[in-house]
Amino acid sequence: CVGIINDTVKELQCKSILEVGCNVGNNLFYFRGLAVHGIDASEYAINLARIKYPFVVFRVGQAQELPYEDKSFDMVFTRGVIIHIEPQDRNKVMKELLRVSKKYIMNIEYFGEEGKPKYWRDGDKYTWYTNMPQIWKNHNVKIIQDYDIPLDVDPDNVRLTLVEKV
């Protein structure tokens, strides 16, 4: 999926990007030369990310309250993050993604029936499937792309949704 993210950023000529829920920053390593930022709730993950990718500006923070100015980034993206946000809290996250984006937001998330529990890897915690086009319907955006990621690229049932602010 990193190649897909990279290709999309280049195609849209984005100069500044933010990954929300970046973990240790592995989705950001292609972006040298751009204004690259990552944020994650885990201080441990961010400390590792700073060592691995010193050219990226990392911060500890929550998706529900992003510590950035309005319209700070050409592209804001998530990969496997919205699934961890409880369905009743998603609207707040979506508003934050919109607020800090100048133009584009991309989500690569597990696709399924919106709000249905998805049991996570350790078996006892769960996340929720997402239907990003359905979630985005309540916001002032235009869906540019919406497609399943091929299983040979990502073996989980994930879907890429790219929206543009209207």
PDB file of C-alpha atoms in Angstrom:
ATOM      1  CA  CYS A   1       0.000   0.000   0.000  1.00  0.00           C
ATOM      2  CA  VAL A   2       2.949   2.352   0.530  1.00  0.00           C
ATOM      3  CA  GLY A   3       3.481   2.472  -3.236  1.00  0.00           C
ATOM      4  CA  ILE A   4      -0.172   3.400  -3.778  1.00  0.00           C
ATOM      5  CA  ILE A   5       0.086   6.190  -1.207  1.00  0.00           C
ATOM      6  CA  ASN A   6       3.304   7.444  -2.816  1.00  0.00           C
ATOM      7  CA  ASP A   7       1.849   7.363  -6.339  1.00  0.00           C
ATOM      8  CA  THR A   8      -1.278   9.243  -5.219  1.00  0.00           C
ATOM      9  CA  VAL A   9       0.730  11.962  -3.462  1.00  0.00           C
ATOM     10  CA  LYS A  10       2.883  12.436  -6.594  1.00  0.00           C
ATOM     11  CA  GLU A  11      -0.069  12.385  -8.995  1.00  0.00           C
ATOM     12  CA  LEU A  12      -1.884  15.053  -6.985  1.00  0.00           C
ATOM     13  CA  GLN A  13       1.349  17.090  -6.668  1.00  0.00           C
ATOM     14  CA  CYS A  14       1.083  17.312  -2.898  1.00  0.00           C
ATOM     15  CA  LYS A  15       3.960  19.110  -1.192  1.00  0.00           C
ATOM     16  CA  SER A  16       2.865  18.627   2.419  1.00  0.00           C
ATOM     17  CA  ILE A  17       1.410  15.468   3.936  1.00  0.00           C
ATOM     18  CA  LEU A  18       0.230  14.223   7.307  1.00  0.00           C
ATOM     19  CA  GLU A  19      -0.341  10.632   8.301  1.00  0.00           C
ATOM     20  CA  VAL A  20      -2.774  10.364  11.197  1.00  0.00           C
ATOM     21  CA  GLY A  21      -2.054   7.208  13.181  1.00  0.00           C
ATOM     22  CA  CYS A  22       1.431   6.802  11.727  1.00  0.00           C
ATOM     23  CA  ASN A  23       2.742   4.288  14.295  1.00  0.00           C
ATOM     24  CA  VAL A  24       6.519   3.997  13.633  1.00  0.00           C
ATOM     25  CA  GLY A  25       6.314   5.934  10.350  1.00  0.00           C
ATOM     26  CA  ASN A  26       6.760   3.144   7.806  1.00  0.00           C
ATOM     27  CA  ASN A  27       4.255   4.671   5.365  1.00  0.00           C
ATOM     28  CA  LEU A  28       6.283   7.896   5.234  1.00  0.00           C
ATOM     29  CA  PHE A  29       9.719   6.766   4.118  1.00  0.00           C
ATOM     30  CA  TYR A  30       9.170   7.581   0.407  1.00  0.00           C
ATOM     31  CA  PHE A  31       8.504  11.237   0.991  1.00  0.00           C
ATOM     32  CA  ARG A  32      11.933  12.840   1.355  1.00  0.00           C
ATOM     33  CA  GLY A  33      11.890  16.369   0.010  1.00  0.00           C
ATOM     34  CA  LEU A  34       8.300  17.052   1.035  1.00  0.00           C
ATOM     35  CA  ALA A  35       6.960  18.584   4.235  1.00  0.00           C
ATOM     36  CA  VAL A  36       6.195  15.264   5.934  1.00  0.00           C
ATOM     37  CA  HIS A  37       4.428  14.908   9.277  1.00  0.00           C
ATOM     38  CA  GLY A  38       3.153  11.969  11.297  1.00  0.00           C
ATOM     39  CA  ILE A  39       1.069  11.804  14.433  1.00  0.00           C
ATOM     40  CA  ASP A  40       0.235   8.861  16.673  1.00  0.00           C
ATOM     41  CA  ALA A  41      -1.209   8.344  20.155  1.00  0.00           C
ATOM     42  CA  SER A  42       1.705   6.090  21.151  1.00  0.00           C
ATOM     43  CA  GLU A  43       4.696   7.959  22.533  1.00  0.00           C
ATOM     44  CA  TYR A  44       6.742   4.749  22.247  1.00  0.00           C
ATOM     45  CA  ALA A  45       5.939   4.418  18.517  1.00  0.00           C
ATOM     46  CA  ILE A  46       6.720   8.093  17.872  1.00  0.00           C
ATOM     47  CA  ASN A  47      10.101   7.801  19.612  1.00  0.00           C
ATOM     48  CA  LEU A  48      10.986   4.857  17.348  1.00  0.00           C
ATOM     49  CA  ALA A  49       9.714   6.746  14.297  1.00  0.00           C
ATOM     50  CA  ARG A  50      11.960   9.734  15.059  1.00  0.00           C
ATOM     51  CA  ILE A  51      14.997   7.443  15.039  1.00  0.00           C
ATOM     52  CA  LYS A  52      13.992   5.609  11.842  1.00  0.00           C
ATOM     53  CA  TYR A  53      12.915   8.661   9.815  1.00  0.00           C
ATOM     54  CA  PRO A  54      14.642  11.825  11.031  1.00  0.00           C
ATOM     55  CA  PHE A  55      13.406  13.803   7.997  1.00  0.00           C
ATOM     56  CA  VAL A  56       9.780  13.479   9.215  1.00  0.00           C
ATOM     57  CA  VAL A  57       8.252  15.743  11.865  1.00  0.00           C
ATOM     58  CA  PHE A  58       6.514  13.461  14.369  1.00  0.00           C
ATOM     59  CA  ARG A  59       4.125  14.356  17.192  1.00  0.00           C
ATOM     60  CA  VAL A  60       2.253  12.467  19.863  1.00  0.00           C
ATOM     61  CA  GLY A  61      -1.449  13.239  19.702  1.00  0.00           C
ATOM     62  CA  GLN A  62      -5.004  12.079  19.128  1.00  0.00           C
ATOM     63  CA  ALA A  63      -6.955  11.963  15.870  1.00  0.00           C
ATOM     64  CA  GLN A  64      -9.912  13.569  17.670  1.00  0.00           C
ATOM     65  CA  GLU A  65      -7.874  16.726  18.455  1.00  0.00           C
ATOM     66  CA  LEU A  66      -5.142  17.241  15.883  1.00  0.00           C
ATOM     67  CA  PRO A  67      -2.613  19.859  17.075  1.00  0.00           C
ATOM     68  CA  TYR A  68      -2.273  21.600  13.699  1.00  0.00           C
ATOM     69  CA  GLU A  69      -3.580  24.797  12.173  1.00  0.00           C
ATOM     70  CA  ASP A  70      -6.491  24.709   9.740  1.00  0.00           C
ATOM     71  CA  LYS A  71      -5.508  23.780   6.163  1.00  0.00           C
ATOM     72  CA  SER A  72      -1.950  22.795   7.123  1.00  0.00           C
ATOM     73  CA  PHE A  73      -1.471  19.907   4.653  1.00  0.00           C
ATOM     74  CA  ASP A  74      -2.157  19.229   0.977  1.00  0.00           C
ATOM     75  CA  MET A  75      -2.900  15.570   1.807  1.00  0.00           C
ATOM     76  CA  VAL A  76      -3.977  13.947   5.057  1.00  0.00           C
ATOM     77  CA  PHE A  77      -4.206  10.175   5.154  1.00  0.00           C
ATOM     78  CA  THR A  78      -4.968   7.220   7.388  1.00  0.00           C
ATOM     79  CA  ARG A  79      -4.113   3.568   6.968  1.00  0.00           C
ATOM     80  CA  GLY A  80      -5.870   1.192   9.318  1.00  0.00           C
ATOM     81  CA  VAL A  81      -6.728   3.912  11.834  1.00  0.00           C
ATOM     82  CA  ILE A  82     -10.424   4.748  11.473  1.00  0.00           C
ATOM     83  CA  ILE A  83     -11.186   1.093  12.275  1.00  0.00           C
ATOM     84  CA  HIS A  84      -9.902   1.753  15.812  1.00  0.00           C
ATOM     85  CA  ILE A  85     -12.204   4.735  16.380  1.00  0.00           C
ATOM     86  CA  GLU A  86     -15.519   3.840  17.970  1.00  0.00           C
ATOM     87  CA  PRO A  87     -18.341   4.517  15.485  1.00  0.00           C
ATOM     88  CA  GLN A  88     -19.943   7.186  17.692  1.00  0.00           C
ATOM     89  CA  ASP A  89     -16.617   9.116  17.750  1.00  0.00           C
ATOM     90  CA  ARG A  90     -15.844   8.977  14.025  1.00  0.00           C
ATOM     91  CA  ASN A  91     -17.604  12.184  13.088  1.00  0.00           C
ATOM     92  CA  LYS A  92     -15.220  14.184  15.288  1.00  0.00           C
ATOM     93  CA  VAL A  93     -12.195  12.522  13.650  1.00  0.00           C
ATOM     94  CA  MET A  94     -13.542  13.158  10.149  1.00  0.00           C
ATOM     95  CA  LYS A  95     -14.044  16.842  10.984  1.00  0.00           C
ATOM     96  CA  GLU A  96     -10.441  17.047  12.226  1.00  0.00           C
ATOM     97  CA  LEU A  97      -9.100  15.412   9.051  1.00  0.00           C
ATOM     98  CA  LEU A  98     -11.081  17.932   7.014  1.00  0.00           C
ATOM     99  CA  ARG A  99      -9.973  20.848   9.154  1.00  0.00           C
ATOM    100  CA  VAL A 100      -6.226  20.251   8.768  1.00  0.00           C
ATOM    101  CA  SER A 101      -6.390  19.305   5.076  1.00  0.00           C
ATOM    102  CA  LYS A 102      -6.097  21.936   2.376  1.00  0.00           C
ATOM    103  CA  LYS A 103      -7.623  19.713  -0.280  1.00  0.00           C
ATOM    104  CA  TYR A 104      -7.296  15.885  -0.104  1.00  0.00           C
ATOM    105  CA  ILE A 105      -7.934  13.107   2.394  1.00  0.00           C
ATOM    106  CA  MET A 106      -7.157   9.469   1.719  1.00  0.00           C
ATOM    107  CA  ASN A 107      -8.276   6.549   3.861  1.00  0.00           C
ATOM    108  CA  ILE A 108      -7.059   2.968   3.493  1.00  0.00           C
ATOM    109  CA  GLU A 109      -9.220   1.008   5.899  1.00  0.00           C
ATOM    110  CA  TYR A 110     -10.775  -2.429   6.436  1.00  0.00           C
ATOM    111  CA  PHE A 111     -13.969  -2.393   4.410  1.00  0.00           C
ATOM    112  CA  GLY A 112     -17.244  -3.893   5.543  1.00  0.00           C
ATOM    113  CA  GLU A 113     -20.591  -3.167   7.106  1.00  0.00           C
ATOM    114  CA  GLU A 114     -20.252   0.177   8.864  1.00  0.00           C
ATOM    115  CA  GLY A 115     -19.927  -0.182  12.621  1.00  0.00           C
ATOM    116  CA  LYS A 116     -19.858  -4.001  12.659  1.00  0.00           C
ATOM    117  CA  PRO A 117     -17.215  -5.299  15.102  1.00  0.00           C
ATOM    118  CA  LYS A 118     -14.081  -6.827  13.594  1.00  0.00           C
ATOM    119  CA  TYR A 119     -12.148  -8.977  16.004  1.00  0.00           C
ATOM    120  CA  TRP A 120      -8.556  -7.834  16.101  1.00  0.00           C
ATOM    121  CA  ARG A 121      -5.363  -9.855  15.881  1.00  0.00           C
ATOM    122  CA  ASP A 122      -5.068 -10.707  19.571  1.00  0.00           C
ATOM    123  CA  GLY A 123      -8.583 -12.117  19.566  1.00  0.00           C
ATOM    124  CA  ASP A 124     -10.072 -10.295  22.543  1.00  0.00           C
ATOM    125  CA  LYS A 125     -10.084  -6.698  21.389  1.00  0.00           C
ATOM    126  CA  TYR A 126     -12.068  -5.565  18.430  1.00  0.00           C
ATOM    127  CA  THR A 127     -12.202  -2.800  15.948  1.00  0.00           C
ATOM    128  CA  TRP A 128     -15.003  -1.832  13.608  1.00  0.00           C
ATOM    129  CA  TYR A 129     -15.350  -2.325   9.893  1.00  0.00           C
ATOM    130  CA  THR A 130     -15.678   0.876   7.930  1.00  0.00           C
ATOM    131  CA  ASN A 131     -17.547   2.022   4.884  1.00  0.00           C
ATOM    132  CA  MET A 132     -15.676   5.245   4.159  1.00  0.00           C
ATOM    133  CA  PRO A 133     -17.945   6.447   1.309  1.00  0.00           C
ATOM    134  CA  GLN A 134     -20.896   6.118   3.691  1.00  0.00           C
ATOM    135  CA  ILE A 135     -18.992   7.964   6.437  1.00  0.00           C
ATOM    136  CA  TRP A 136     -17.960  10.755   4.055  1.00  0.00           C
ATOM    137  CA  LYS A 137     -21.565  11.307   2.845  1.00  0.00           C
ATOM    138  CA  ASN A 138     -22.159  13.478   5.908  1.00  0.00           C
ATOM    139  CA  HIS A 139     -19.342  15.852   4.992  1.00  0.00           C
ATOM    140  CA  ASN A 140     -18.737  18.395   2.258  1.00  0.00           C
ATOM    141  CA  VAL A 141     -16.426  16.295   0.069  1.00  0.00           C
ATOM    142  CA  LYS A 142     -16.297  14.803  -3.397  1.00  0.00           C
ATOM    143  CA  ILE A 143     -15.209  11.151  -3.678  1.00  0.00           C
ATOM    144  CA  ILE A 144     -12.431  10.986  -6.281  1.00  0.00           C
ATOM    145  CA  GLN A 145     -11.463   7.322  -5.896  1.00  0.00           C
ATOM    146  CA  ASP A 146     -12.991   4.392  -4.073  1.00  0.00           C
ATOM    147  CA  TYR A 147     -11.720   0.883  -4.773  1.00  0.00           C
ATOM    148  CA  ASP A 148     -10.615  -2.354  -3.157  1.00  0.00           C
ATOM    149  CA  ILE A 149      -6.870  -2.793  -2.732  1.00  0.00           C
ATOM    150  CA  PRO A 150      -5.841  -5.964  -4.617  1.00  0.00           C
ATOM    151  CA  LEU A 151      -5.266  -8.907  -2.299  1.00  0.00           C
ATOM    152  CA  ASP A 152      -1.730  -9.400  -3.657  1.00  0.00           C
ATOM    153  CA  VAL A 153      -0.913  -5.879  -2.434  1.00  0.00           C
ATOM    154  CA  ASP A 154      -2.656  -6.190   0.948  1.00  0.00           C
ATOM    155  CA  PRO A 155      -4.102  -9.567   1.948  1.00  0.00           C
ATOM    156  CA  ASP A 156      -6.723  -8.011   4.213  1.00  0.00           C
ATOM    157  CA  ASN A 157     -10.019  -6.710   2.868  1.00  0.00           C
ATOM    158  CA  VAL A 158      -9.022  -3.047   2.621  1.00  0.00           C
ATOM    159  CA  ARG A 159     -10.403  -0.257   0.528  1.00  0.00           C
ATOM    160  CA  LEU A 160      -8.888   3.032  -0.579  1.00  0.00           C
ATOM    161  CA  THR A 161     -11.128   6.084  -0.517  1.00  0.00           C
ATOM    162  CA  LEU A 162      -9.775   9.429  -1.698  1.00  0.00           C
ATOM    163  CA  VAL A 163     -11.867  12.556  -1.219  1.00  0.00           C
ATOM    164  CA  GLU A 164     -11.458  16.192  -2.152  1.00  0.00           C
ATOM    165  CA  LYS A 165     -12.818  19.047  -0.089  1.00  0.00           C
ATOM    166  CA  VAL A 166     -15.568  20.954  -1.859  1.00  0.00           C
TER     167      VAL A 166
END
